[in-house]
Amino acid sequence: MKKILIPILVAFGLASCQLDETIYSSIYTEAFYKTAADAEKGLIAAYDPFADMYSGPAGTLIADFSDDQTYPRGVVGRNTLTLFTYDINYTTQKSNSRLNEAPQQIWTSGYDGIEKANWIIAKVPAATMDETRKKQIIGEAYYLRAFYLWMLTKNFGDVVIKTTPSYLQADAILGKSPKADVYKQIYADLDLAFAAGLPSYPAVDKGRPSKEVVNALYAKAALYNEEWQKALEKAQAVITSGKYSLMPDVRNVYKYDQEDAARIENMWAYEVDPVLPGRSHQLTGLCGPPASAGPEYGKTTFGSMFAYQSFYNSFNPADKRRLLLDTTYVDKNGKTIPQRSITPITTEGVLIKKYQDPVSTIGLIPNIPIFRLADMYLIAAEAEARLNGATPLAYGYINTVRKRAGLPDLQTGLSKDALVDAVIQERAWEFFAEGDRWYDLTRTGKFLTVIPKAVNSVYPVRNVTAKNKYFPIPQDELNANPKLEQNPDWK
Amino acid sequence: MKGLTYRASFNVDLQSSLRDGYSPRSIVNKADLNDNSGSGFKVNTNGLALLHESILTYSTLFAQHHSFKATAVVASQSEDNNSNQINATGFPNDATQNEALQLALTRTVTSSRSRTRLDSYLARINYGYKDKYFLDLTARVDGSSKFGANHKYGLFPAVSAAWRIIEEPFAKNISWLSDLKLRGSYGITGNAGGLNPYQSLATVSASGSDYNINHTFVTGINPSGIANPDLRWEKSTQADIGLDISLLNNRISIIVDAYQKTTKDLLYVKGLPLSSGYGTITGNFASLENKGLEFAVNARILDGPLKWNVSGNMTMNRNKVLDLDGGTTQERFITAYSILKVGQPLGVFKTYVYDGINQTGDAILPGYDGRLGGLKVKDINGDGTISAADQVITGNPNPKFIYGFSTNLSFKGFDLSMFLSGSQGNDIYNAARLSFEMPLGQRNQLAGLANRWSPTNPSNQYVSGFQAGRLPVTSQVVEDGSYLRCKNLTLGYTLPRIKGVQQIRVYVSTNNLFTITKYSGFDPEVNTYAGSNTAIGIDNLVYPQAKSFLGGLQVTF
């Protein structure tokens, strides 16, 4: 009997140490973030949620379908944004598998990005690598964390601030902080990003933020938080850096064959390329005519997003930016299709020409601009006006943008409020279909008066209410987070 | 040594599969044909499972009446899985299809490997006295690689005893009683469920994070999830008491059991707040109670030339969630419509209450995107708006009881048998109906939809054609899932014996011949989340069980 027992006991002894898991296809977290290559790979992971946010792109659509400039064809739940009929569960987008076009995507990807940036910020300082690049990598992570937090707060108001990674489950459940604290965190992160030695344009990698882009985000965040002095300083810092300039022809900012040249103005964008595998977005397909009928717009287009005729009419005919809209298109046979035949949903279809890509069969060329130099001029104009009234400086900033658009200088002698309104109107013409206008309307409260009037035959009634200033925090978050409460207006 | 035996077994299970496909250039519209046309893929997976089991037993009889048996088992199993995948796009022509993927313009490659191990050690003593009293003691230790470093092993002891009352002098003389046995057991069992490996570890992996930098696609390495070092065995403590009775010379036998089972550390996948940056975490987040009664009866009614056996069984089980997340949570959604709630059975449905269709002139309450001709739901709390507070428990997927019945009849060479089984009192969330009653113009719809709502046809059952995907989760699709099904009916005839052949039997048989149910879906017996222990009674288009008819010939030599 002993003879048999011994091997069994030996087997017992051997086996007990063999339950440790071998992780063939992954890496222990504690063995990662050690080298330059690790840090670079970890940082790419922090960019990935930015791409998820702009693939739909929820980053522009939730704003642009809500505003008074552009609207969707009423399919797959897009019209819930235009009609303000979304619920806290985003049920309609969810049942159409279109959460990637819904506010929930901002929430999900925003925090996905923050978590991945948090790992870089927590771990890369201990990596063994070139110190200059190490500082930059951590700086990019601070920038990205600030950007994600800003995307969250501008859409949801008071949100969760998370500055350390989730090592354990207990770290994963946090309550929200007031908007003021969120902006404090954004500024703190941007200060660190600015001090990280990021390169300027044109040395900066395409897709990464330059040192000036850090200030651009700072300026815009401060504008949204109504801290005019900060907004002015940071916007001026970008303008006076001399690293960027406006493209002489505004149309070239969006032209598929001018993309790299346009980086002189287009400071930071969501990057897509005609490569596979690669990142992409839907704007080219949404904005082109139905059934891929207009070759100038793209190889595959659906006719799913248009500008309001009233917005088209608001332009001075001399404004070159109106050329980025169109009321006719040329079909595959070279025939000009009249406005009444652009789309079956209305006889007043107005096409958007900011994302045209006539050449790509796989992937896309047109990036989605996030920060442009023109934005800095208009932030500076508004902040200066709000601080000091209708000064020559404020006029100078807005007129720079008007001049490039082919418009005469703004009428002189405006009151402070009139100038501020003029800047906000200028922003409308400059940034349509770039996910911008809606936030101008919500931060100023104008959405309550502007939206009900922004109607057409497709959307004859738009019942916007005060609670639509922010989107509701997704029900999926509330279901899993006992510490978090819904926005008061949405309870 | 007498009475000592050793038995060892080794099993090797090798699995290998190849899944491949090709989408040719030839199906691409000529105008759209380009360098990126044509795509193919190959997915190789292979698995190696090893199992070793050593069983050592020693049995003896001493002092005439004492039987003793000791068993020791050592078992170990490992599973190794590999997967390699190549996707390729852009072929010069269709000649090689997907057999030369190197010809493609772009190729993406992924590979992964995982390994798990389960070690078990068991010791058992069976003791019997005079074939009347029995006592079994078992202790087993199981170790799984999937659990946290300090939680790999679980100790699972059990004790059971039986008393064959029939052997007692007072019972022996009861002529109509042929067997009587009282049984009892108490023990702890462990479950590692369908747990995926590596979830207790903090790891990073290249799992689909990427971005375009400098016009080039680059991939990242990202955290795999939140590690759960506390991941441990799910443990159930079960007490069972049973009685076996045989009557009238074993013509009738009855088995009765009552049990109570408390499961602690229930393993399940829990949704994390999205604000954590992660979706889910797997862990031991609940405890649960099951209790129930089981009856089985077997009767040989006729035992002459005409033989007739019938048997029936019935199980009544009640379960209840005892706590969630260590008492910090009262309720948690596991699907969009089923929940775990403390004090409630597993996976009850929580939905809005269906209230017909919004008719012309109805006031449509805000909050759920309701519209004319669309579903109407009840404002349960009467606050004039539809909110999450108006979702209530509208169904229970757990049956009141399940049952089975079989009968065998034989006469001369003929045999006829039937097996019925059923479930009573369970609800099904017929998610498939949501799809079949949502007119989007892109998929098949139920015929009833021809009678859908319109201003001139105020149907109260089918929504109008303009819902654009707007169907709230309501009790409309919570249906009674009770059924009785004829699982099998067989008629056979055994031919008279002929030389050299032991038996020749011909038969006709049918499976799932009929089902009595009010359930409107294809099959009341399906569950979309078959592997889940929490998402139950959900029918989201699972292929229904087939009704089949068989004819056969059995020849036994």
PDB file of N, CA and C in Angstrom, chain A residues 8 12 15-16 18-19 21-27 29 41 45 48 50 79 85 92 95-96 111 115 119 169 172 205-206 259-260 271 273 276-279 361-362 477 480, chain B residues 34 36 74 89 106 108 112-113 115 117 119 121 145 152-153 198 202-204 209-212 214-215 217 219-221 223 270-271 273-276 278 285 369 468-470:
ATOM      1  N   ILE A   8       1.179   9.021  -4.970  1.00  0.00           N
ATOM      2  CA  ILE A   8      -0.011   9.884  -4.860  1.00  0.00           C
ATOM      3  C   ILE A   8       0.340  11.150  -4.068  1.00  0.00           C
ATOM      4  N   PHE A  12       0.369  14.982  -5.277  1.00  0.00           N
ATOM      5  CA  PHE A  12      -0.318  16.028  -4.519  1.00  0.00           C
ATOM      6  C   PHE A  12       0.609  17.236  -4.341  1.00  0.00           C
ATOM      7  N   ALA A  15       1.307  19.017  -7.665  1.00  0.00           N
ATOM      8  CA  ALA A  15       0.160  19.671  -8.284  1.00  0.00           C
ATOM      9  C   ALA A  15      -0.156  20.988  -7.607  1.00  0.00           C
ATOM     10  N   SER A  16       0.087  21.046  -6.303  1.00  0.00           N
ATOM     11  CA  SER A  16      -0.398  22.204  -5.564  1.00  0.00           C
ATOM     12  C   SER A  16       0.226  23.507  -6.046  1.00  0.00           C
ATOM     13  N   GLN A  18       0.898  24.054  -9.182  1.00  0.00           N
ATOM     14  CA  GLN A  18       0.647  24.210 -10.612  1.00  0.00           C
ATOM     15  C   GLN A  18      -0.662  24.916 -10.916  1.00  0.00           C
ATOM     16  N   LEU A  19      -1.309  25.444  -9.908  1.00  0.00           N
ATOM     17  CA  LEU A  19      -2.560  26.155 -10.156  1.00  0.00           C
ATOM     18  C   LEU A  19      -2.317  27.630 -10.436  1.00  0.00           C
ATOM     19  N   GLU A  21      -1.683  30.645 -12.631  1.00  0.00           N
ATOM     20  CA  GLU A  21      -2.055  30.771 -14.039  1.00  0.00           C
ATOM     21  C   GLU A  21      -0.892  31.295 -14.869  1.00  0.00           C
ATOM     22  N   THR A  22      -0.761  30.713 -16.049  1.00  0.00           N
ATOM     23  CA  THR A  22       0.195  31.235 -17.013  1.00  0.00           C
ATOM     24  C   THR A  22      -0.572  32.107 -17.985  1.00  0.00           C
ATOM     25  N   ILE A  23      -0.182  33.372 -18.092  1.00  0.00           N
ATOM     26  CA  ILE A  23      -0.929  34.269 -18.987  1.00  0.00           C
ATOM     27  C   ILE A  23      -0.175  34.386 -20.303  1.00  0.00           C
ATOM     28  N   TYR A  24      -0.541  33.537 -21.214  1.00  0.00           N
ATOM     29  CA  TYR A  24       0.207  33.461 -22.470  1.00  0.00           C
ATOM     30  C   TYR A  24       0.049  34.711 -23.321  1.00  0.00           C
ATOM     31  N   SER A  25      -1.188  35.229 -23.405  1.00  0.00           N
ATOM     32  CA  SER A  25      -1.469  36.262 -24.407  1.00  0.00           C
ATOM     33  C   SER A  25      -1.664  37.643 -23.809  1.00  0.00           C
ATOM     34  N   SER A  26      -1.386  37.774 -22.520  1.00  0.00           N
ATOM     35  CA  SER A  26      -1.445  39.107 -21.922  1.00  0.00           C
ATOM     36  C   SER A  26      -0.237  39.294 -21.022  1.00  0.00           C
ATOM     37  N   ILE A  27      -0.158  40.471 -20.411  1.00  0.00           N
ATOM     38  CA  ILE A  27       1.036  40.844 -19.655  1.00  0.00           C
ATOM     39  C   ILE A  27       0.582  41.263 -18.264  1.00  0.00           C
ATOM     40  N   THR A  29       0.105  43.484 -15.296  1.00  0.00           N
ATOM     41  CA  THR A  29       0.143  44.941 -15.215  1.00  0.00           C
ATOM     42  C   THR A  29       1.428  45.417 -14.527  1.00  0.00           C
ATOM     43  N   LYS A  41       2.768  52.242 -26.171  1.00  0.00           N
ATOM     44  CA  LYS A  41       1.620  51.367 -26.421  1.00  0.00           C
ATOM     45  C   LYS A  41       0.473  51.689 -25.459  1.00  0.00           C
ATOM     46  N   ALA A  45      -3.523  53.319 -26.199  1.00  0.00           N
ATOM     47  CA  ALA A  45      -4.778  52.851 -25.593  1.00  0.00           C
ATOM     48  C   ALA A  45      -5.593  54.019 -25.043  1.00  0.00           C
ATOM     49  N   ASP A  48      -7.501  55.593 -27.972  1.00  0.00           N
ATOM     50  CA  ASP A  48      -8.541  54.745 -28.570  1.00  0.00           C
ATOM     51  C   ASP A  48      -9.967  55.202 -28.248  1.00  0.00           C
ATOM     52  N   PHE A  50     -11.054  58.124 -27.726  1.00  0.00           N
ATOM     53  CA  PHE A  50     -11.314  59.338 -28.526  1.00  0.00           C
ATOM     54  C   PHE A  50     -11.861  58.918 -29.888  1.00  0.00           C
ATOM     55  N   ASN A  79     -33.429  61.133 -34.714  1.00  0.00           N
ATOM     56  CA  ASN A  79     -34.361  62.236 -34.508  1.00  0.00           C
ATOM     57  C   ASN A  79     -34.751  62.427 -33.045  1.00  0.00           C
ATOM     58  N   THR A  85     -36.615  63.781 -27.561  1.00  0.00           N
ATOM     59  CA  THR A  85     -37.449  62.700 -27.034  1.00  0.00           C
ATOM     60  C   THR A  85     -36.621  61.546 -26.477  1.00  0.00           C
ATOM     61  N   THR A  92     -34.137  54.326 -27.571  1.00  0.00           N
ATOM     62  CA  THR A  92     -34.309  54.230 -29.020  1.00  0.00           C
ATOM     63  C   THR A  92     -32.974  53.968 -29.715  1.00  0.00           C
ATOM     64  N   SER A  95     -31.973  50.378 -28.924  1.00  0.00           N
ATOM     65  CA  SER A  95     -32.662  49.300 -29.639  1.00  0.00           C
ATOM     66  C   SER A  95     -32.299  49.305 -31.116  1.00  0.00           C
ATOM     67  N   ASN A  96     -31.725  50.390 -31.602  1.00  0.00           N
ATOM     68  CA  ASN A  96     -31.248  50.417 -32.981  1.00  0.00           C
ATOM     69  C   ASN A  96     -29.734  50.174 -33.068  1.00  0.00           C
ATOM     70  N   TYR A 111     -14.983  58.017 -19.938  1.00  0.00           N
ATOM     71  CA  TYR A 111     -14.395  57.373 -18.765  1.00  0.00           C
ATOM     72  C   TYR A 111     -13.438  56.252 -19.134  1.00  0.00           C
ATOM     73  N   GLU A 115      -9.685  56.398 -17.634  1.00  0.00           N
ATOM     74  CA  GLU A 115      -9.038  55.265 -16.957  1.00  0.00           C
ATOM     75  C   GLU A 115      -7.686  54.943 -17.602  1.00  0.00           C
ATOM     76  N   TRP A 119      -3.793  55.311 -15.946  1.00  0.00           N
ATOM     77  CA  TRP A 119      -2.726  54.301 -15.841  1.00  0.00           C
ATOM     78  C   TRP A 119      -1.391  54.882 -16.287  1.00  0.00           C
ATOM     79  N   GLN A 169     -12.025  46.631  -7.417  1.00  0.00           N
ATOM     80  CA  GLN A 169     -13.419  46.981  -7.649  1.00  0.00           C
ATOM     81  C   GLN A 169     -13.863  48.188  -6.824  1.00  0.00           C
ATOM     82  N   ALA A 172     -13.740  51.596  -8.262  1.00  0.00           N
ATOM     83  CA  ALA A 172     -14.478  51.834  -9.498  1.00  0.00           C
ATOM     84  C   ALA A 172     -15.797  52.550  -9.282  1.00  0.00           C
ATOM     85  N   ASP A 205       3.704  65.093 -33.952  1.00  0.00           N
ATOM     86  CA  ASP A 205       3.103  63.996 -34.732  1.00  0.00           C
ATOM     87  C   ASP A 205       1.664  64.346 -35.100  1.00  0.00           C
ATOM     88  N   LYS A 206       1.282  63.944 -36.313  1.00  0.00           N
ATOM     89  CA  LYS A 206      -0.103  64.172 -36.731  1.00  0.00           C
ATOM     90  C   LYS A 206      -1.035  63.306 -35.877  1.00  0.00           C
ATOM     91  N   GLU A 259      -5.441  68.093 -46.684  1.00  0.00           N
ATOM     92  CA  GLU A 259      -5.507  67.777 -45.261  1.00  0.00           C
ATOM     93  C   GLU A 259      -4.236  68.158 -44.497  1.00  0.00           C
ATOM     94  N   ASP A 260      -3.092  67.755 -45.029  1.00  0.00           N
ATOM     95  CA  ASP A 260      -1.865  68.046 -44.285  1.00  0.00           C
ATOM     96  C   ASP A 260      -1.528  69.535 -44.324  1.00  0.00           C
ATOM     97  N   GLU A 271      -8.401  61.834 -36.288  1.00  0.00           N
ATOM     98  CA  GLU A 271      -7.671  61.417 -37.482  1.00  0.00           C
ATOM     99  C   GLU A 271      -8.253  60.137 -38.079  1.00  0.00           C
ATOM    100  N   ASP A 273      -7.944  57.785 -41.905  1.00  0.00           N
ATOM    101  CA  ASP A 273      -7.110  57.619 -43.088  1.00  0.00           C
ATOM    102  C   ASP A 273      -7.698  56.536 -43.976  1.00  0.00           C
ATOM    103  N   LEU A 276      -6.755  50.205 -44.121  1.00  0.00           N
ATOM    104  CA  LEU A 276      -7.448  49.120 -43.434  1.00  0.00           C
ATOM    105  C   LEU A 276      -6.393  48.202 -42.837  1.00  0.00           C
ATOM    106  N   PRO A 277      -6.435  47.852 -41.567  1.00  0.00           N
ATOM    107  CA  PRO A 277      -7.386  48.390 -40.600  1.00  0.00           C
ATOM    108  C   PRO A 277      -7.075  49.850 -40.307  1.00  0.00           C
ATOM    109  N   GLY A 278      -8.083  50.558 -39.820  1.00  0.00           N
ATOM    110  CA  GLY A 278      -7.873  51.959 -39.499  1.00  0.00           C
ATOM    111  C   GLY A 278      -9.136  52.548 -38.931  1.00  0.00           C
ATOM    112  N   ARG A 279      -9.018  53.738 -38.407  1.00  0.00           N
ATOM    113  CA  ARG A 279     -10.163  54.402 -37.800  1.00  0.00           C
ATOM    114  C   ARG A 279     -10.960  55.171 -38.856  1.00  0.00           C
ATOM    115  N   THR A 361     -11.915  54.391 -51.240  1.00  0.00           N
ATOM    116  CA  THR A 361     -12.806  53.229 -51.314  1.00  0.00           C
ATOM    117  C   THR A 361     -12.802  52.471 -49.995  1.00  0.00           C
ATOM    118  N   ILE A 362     -11.705  52.578 -49.280  1.00  0.00           N
ATOM    119  CA  ILE A 362     -11.637  51.948 -47.954  1.00  0.00           C
ATOM    120  C   ILE A 362     -11.143  53.012 -47.002  1.00  0.00           C
ATOM    121  N   GLU A 477     -25.350  53.478 -16.207  1.00  0.00           N
ATOM    122  CA  GLU A 477     -24.428  53.937 -15.164  1.00  0.00           C
ATOM    123  C   GLU A 477     -25.132  53.904 -13.807  1.00  0.00           C
ATOM    124  N   ALA A 480     -25.585  50.605 -12.047  1.00  0.00           N
ATOM    125  CA  ALA A 480     -24.409  49.950 -11.481  1.00  0.00           C
ATOM    126  C   ALA A 480     -23.704  50.809 -10.439  1.00  0.00           C
TER     127      ALA A 480
ATOM    128  N   ASN B  34     -12.211  47.536 -56.775  1.00  0.00           N
ATOM    129  CA  ASN B  34     -10.933  48.230 -56.585  1.00  0.00           C
ATOM    130  C   ASN B  34      -9.936  47.294 -55.913  1.00  0.00           C
ATOM    131  N   ASN B  36      -9.124  46.915 -53.036  1.00  0.00           N
ATOM    132  CA  ASN B  36      -9.522  46.362 -51.748  1.00  0.00           C
ATOM    133  C   ASN B  36     -10.642  45.320 -51.865  1.00  0.00           C
ATOM    134  N   VAL B  74      -7.437  10.967  -6.562  1.00  0.00           N
ATOM    135  CA  VAL B  74      -6.674  12.139  -6.976  1.00  0.00           C
ATOM    136  C   VAL B  74      -6.979  12.350  -8.448  1.00  0.00           C
ATOM    137  N   THR B  89      -7.845  41.306 -46.836  1.00  0.00           N
ATOM    138  CA  THR B  89      -8.699  42.088 -47.725  1.00  0.00           C
ATOM    139  C   THR B  89      -7.887  42.586 -48.912  1.00  0.00           C
ATOM    140  N   THR B 106      -4.084  43.839 -47.522  1.00  0.00           N
ATOM    141  CA  THR B 106      -3.942  44.034 -46.075  1.00  0.00           C
ATOM    142  C   THR B 106      -4.348  42.765 -45.344  1.00  0.00           C
ATOM    143  N   THR B 108      -4.809  41.195 -41.268  1.00  0.00           N
ATOM    144  CA  THR B 108      -4.718  41.383 -39.819  1.00  0.00           C
ATOM    145  C   THR B 108      -4.663  40.005 -39.179  1.00  0.00           C
ATOM    146  N   SER B 112      -4.316  33.918 -29.679  1.00  0.00           N
ATOM    147  CA  SER B 112      -4.457  33.896 -28.230  1.00  0.00           C
ATOM    148  C   SER B 112      -4.309  32.475 -27.720  1.00  0.00           C
ATOM    149  N   ARG B 113      -3.902  32.359 -26.484  1.00  0.00           N
ATOM    150  CA  ARG B 113      -3.773  31.049 -25.870  1.00  0.00           C
ATOM    151  C   ARG B 113      -4.195  31.161 -24.416  1.00  0.00           C
ATOM    152  N   ARG B 115      -4.948  28.643 -20.652  1.00  0.00           N
ATOM    153  CA  ARG B 115      -4.786  27.339 -20.019  1.00  0.00           C
ATOM    154  C   ARG B 115      -5.451  27.369 -18.650  1.00  0.00           C
ATOM    155  N   ARG B 117      -6.495  24.769 -15.119  1.00  0.00           N
ATOM    156  CA  ARG B 117      -6.212  23.499 -14.476  1.00  0.00           C
ATOM    157  C   ARG B 117      -7.128  23.332 -13.274  1.00  0.00           C
ATOM    158  N   ASP B 119      -7.524  20.631  -9.998  1.00  0.00           N
ATOM    159  CA  ASP B 119      -7.014  19.474  -9.249  1.00  0.00           C
ATOM    160  C   ASP B 119      -8.025  19.109  -8.171  1.00  0.00           C
ATOM    161  N   TYR B 121      -8.921  16.280  -4.901  1.00  0.00           N
ATOM    162  CA  TYR B 121      -8.511  15.214  -3.981  1.00  0.00           C
ATOM    163  C   TYR B 121      -9.727  14.841  -3.163  1.00  0.00           C
ATOM    164  N   SER B 145      -7.293  26.794 -11.059  1.00  0.00           N
ATOM    165  CA  SER B 145      -6.359  27.865 -11.397  1.00  0.00           C
ATOM    166  C   SER B 145      -7.066  29.196 -11.603  1.00  0.00           C
ATOM    167  N   LYS B 152      -7.551  29.495  -4.317  1.00  0.00           N
ATOM    168  CA  LYS B 152      -7.593  28.458  -5.360  1.00  0.00           C
ATOM    169  C   LYS B 152      -8.310  27.197  -4.866  1.00  0.00           C
ATOM    170  N   TYR B 153      -8.101  26.881  -3.572  1.00  0.00           N
ATOM    171  CA  TYR B 153      -8.639  25.623  -3.074  1.00  0.00           C
ATOM    172  C   TYR B 153      -9.910  25.822  -2.271  1.00  0.00           C
ATOM    173  N   TYR B 198      -8.068  33.811 -15.776  1.00  0.00           N
ATOM    174  CA  TYR B 198      -7.268  35.044 -15.631  1.00  0.00           C
ATOM    175  C   TYR B 198      -8.016  36.226 -15.030  1.00  0.00           C
ATOM    176  N   ALA B 202      -4.332  41.072 -12.450  1.00  0.00           N
ATOM    177  CA  ALA B 202      -4.231  42.395 -13.077  1.00  0.00           C
ATOM    178  C   ALA B 202      -3.348  42.258 -14.307  1.00  0.00           C
ATOM    179  N   THR B 203      -3.940  42.364 -15.467  1.00  0.00           N
ATOM    180  CA  THR B 203      -3.175  42.195 -16.705  1.00  0.00           C
ATOM    181  C   THR B 203      -3.507  43.297 -17.698  1.00  0.00           C
ATOM    182  N   VAL B 204      -2.627  43.437 -18.652  1.00  0.00           N
ATOM    183  CA  VAL B 204      -2.886  44.313 -19.800  1.00  0.00           C
ATOM    184  C   VAL B 204      -2.766  43.449 -21.052  1.00  0.00           C
ATOM    185  N   SER B 209      -7.395  48.163 -28.802  1.00  0.00           N
ATOM    186  CA  SER B 209      -7.280  49.615 -28.686  1.00  0.00           C
ATOM    187  C   SER B 209      -6.285  50.109 -29.732  1.00  0.00           C
ATOM    188  N   ASP B 210      -6.686  51.159 -30.432  1.00  0.00           N
ATOM    189  CA  ASP B 210      -5.858  51.609 -31.554  1.00  0.00           C
ATOM    190  C   ASP B 210      -6.219  53.026 -31.956  1.00  0.00           C
ATOM    191  N   TYR B 211      -5.345  53.637 -32.725  1.00  0.00           N
ATOM    192  CA  TYR B 211      -5.613  54.973 -33.250  1.00  0.00           C
ATOM    193  C   TYR B 211      -4.709  55.206 -34.457  1.00  0.00           C
ATOM    194  N   ASN B 212      -5.054  56.241 -35.241  1.00  0.00           N
ATOM    195  CA  ASN B 212      -4.226  56.596 -36.388  1.00  0.00           C
ATOM    196  C   ASN B 212      -3.312  57.767 -35.997  1.00  0.00           C
ATOM    197  N   ASN B 214       0.081  59.923 -37.426  1.00  0.00           N
ATOM    198  CA  ASN B 214       0.901  60.139 -38.631  1.00  0.00           C
ATOM    199  C   ASN B 214       0.414  59.297 -39.809  1.00  0.00           C
ATOM    200  N   HIS B 215      -0.893  59.246 -39.997  1.00  0.00           N
ATOM    201  CA  HIS B 215      -1.525  58.509 -41.092  1.00  0.00           C
ATOM    202  C   HIS B 215      -1.330  57.001 -41.000  1.00  0.00           C
ATOM    203  N   PHE B 217      -1.989  53.370 -38.814  1.00  0.00           N
ATOM    204  CA  PHE B 217      -2.784  52.694 -37.785  1.00  0.00           C
ATOM    205  C   PHE B 217      -1.835  52.056 -36.773  1.00  0.00           C
ATOM    206  N   THR B 219      -1.569  50.088 -32.855  1.00  0.00           N
ATOM    207  CA  THR B 219      -2.362  49.414 -31.828  1.00  0.00           C
ATOM    208  C   THR B 219      -1.758  49.692 -30.453  1.00  0.00           C
ATOM    209  N   GLY B 220      -2.631  49.682 -29.471  1.00  0.00           N
ATOM    210  CA  GLY B 220      -2.204  49.956 -28.104  1.00  0.00           C
ATOM    211  C   GLY B 220      -2.309  48.725 -27.224  1.00  0.00           C
ATOM    212  N   ILE B 221      -1.820  48.887 -26.023  1.00  0.00           N
ATOM    213  CA  ILE B 221      -1.961  47.829 -25.015  1.00  0.00           C
ATOM    214  C   ILE B 221      -2.703  48.449 -23.835  1.00  0.00           C
ATOM    215  N   PRO B 223      -5.435  47.994 -20.176  1.00  0.00           N
ATOM    216  CA  PRO B 223      -5.846  47.123 -19.067  1.00  0.00           C
ATOM    217  C   PRO B 223      -6.937  46.158 -19.525  1.00  0.00           C
ATOM    218  N   LYS B 270     -20.982  40.952 -13.140  1.00  0.00           N
ATOM    219  CA  LYS B 270     -21.725  42.118 -12.681  1.00  0.00           C
ATOM    220  C   LYS B 270     -21.356  43.328 -13.531  1.00  0.00           C
ATOM    221  N   GLY B 271     -22.336  44.144 -13.851  1.00  0.00           N
ATOM    222  CA  GLY B 271     -22.050  45.371 -14.581  1.00  0.00           C
ATOM    223  C   GLY B 271     -21.362  46.374 -13.673  1.00  0.00           C
ATOM    224  N   PRO B 273     -20.022  50.388 -13.035  1.00  0.00           N
ATOM    225  CA  PRO B 273     -20.386  51.717 -13.532  1.00  0.00           C
ATOM    226  C   PRO B 273     -19.549  52.035 -14.772  1.00  0.00           C
ATOM    227  N   LEU B 274     -20.168  52.610 -15.788  1.00  0.00           N
ATOM    228  CA  LEU B 274     -19.408  52.990 -16.977  1.00  0.00           C
ATOM    229  C   LEU B 274     -18.317  53.986 -16.598  1.00  0.00           C
ATOM    230  N   SER B 275     -18.557  54.756 -15.528  1.00  0.00           N
ATOM    231  CA  SER B 275     -17.586  55.768 -15.116  1.00  0.00           C
ATOM    232  C   SER B 275     -16.300  55.157 -14.578  1.00  0.00           C
ATOM    233  N   SER B 276     -16.270  53.844 -14.414  1.00  0.00           N
ATOM    234  CA  SER B 276     -15.030  53.193 -14.016  1.00  0.00           C
ATOM    235  C   SER B 276     -14.134  52.970 -15.224  1.00  0.00           C
ATOM    236  N   TYR B 278     -14.760  50.551 -17.274  1.00  0.00           N
ATOM    237  CA  TYR B 278     -14.894  49.124 -17.596  1.00  0.00           C
ATOM    238  C   TYR B 278     -16.371  48.761 -17.653  1.00  0.00           C
ATOM    239  N   PHE B 285     -20.732  37.642  -5.983  1.00  0.00           N
ATOM    240  CA  PHE B 285     -21.439  38.844  -5.570  1.00  0.00           C
ATOM    241  C   PHE B 285     -22.837  38.621  -5.008  1.00  0.00           C
ATOM    242  N   ASP B 369     -40.842  58.174 -24.607  1.00  0.00           N
ATOM    243  CA  ASP B 369     -40.851  58.326 -26.051  1.00  0.00           C
ATOM    244  C   ASP B 369     -42.069  57.641 -26.676  1.00  0.00           C
ATOM    245  N   ALA B 468     -39.989  53.378 -35.732  1.00  0.00           N
ATOM    246  CA  ALA B 468     -38.539  53.601 -35.838  1.00  0.00           C
ATOM    247  C   ALA B 468     -37.786  53.024 -34.642  1.00  0.00           C
ATOM    248  N   GLY B 469     -38.162  51.821 -34.274  1.00  0.00           N
ATOM    249  CA  GLY B 469     -37.417  51.160 -33.211  1.00  0.00           C
ATOM    250  C   GLY B 469     -37.850  51.518 -31.814  1.00  0.00           C
ATOM    251  N   ARG B 470     -38.994  52.250 -31.714  1.00  0.00           N
ATOM    252  CA  ARG B 470     -39.426  52.744 -30.406  1.00  0.00           C
ATOM    253  C   ARG B 470     -40.359  51.778 -29.720  1.00  0.00           C
TER     254      ARG B 470
END
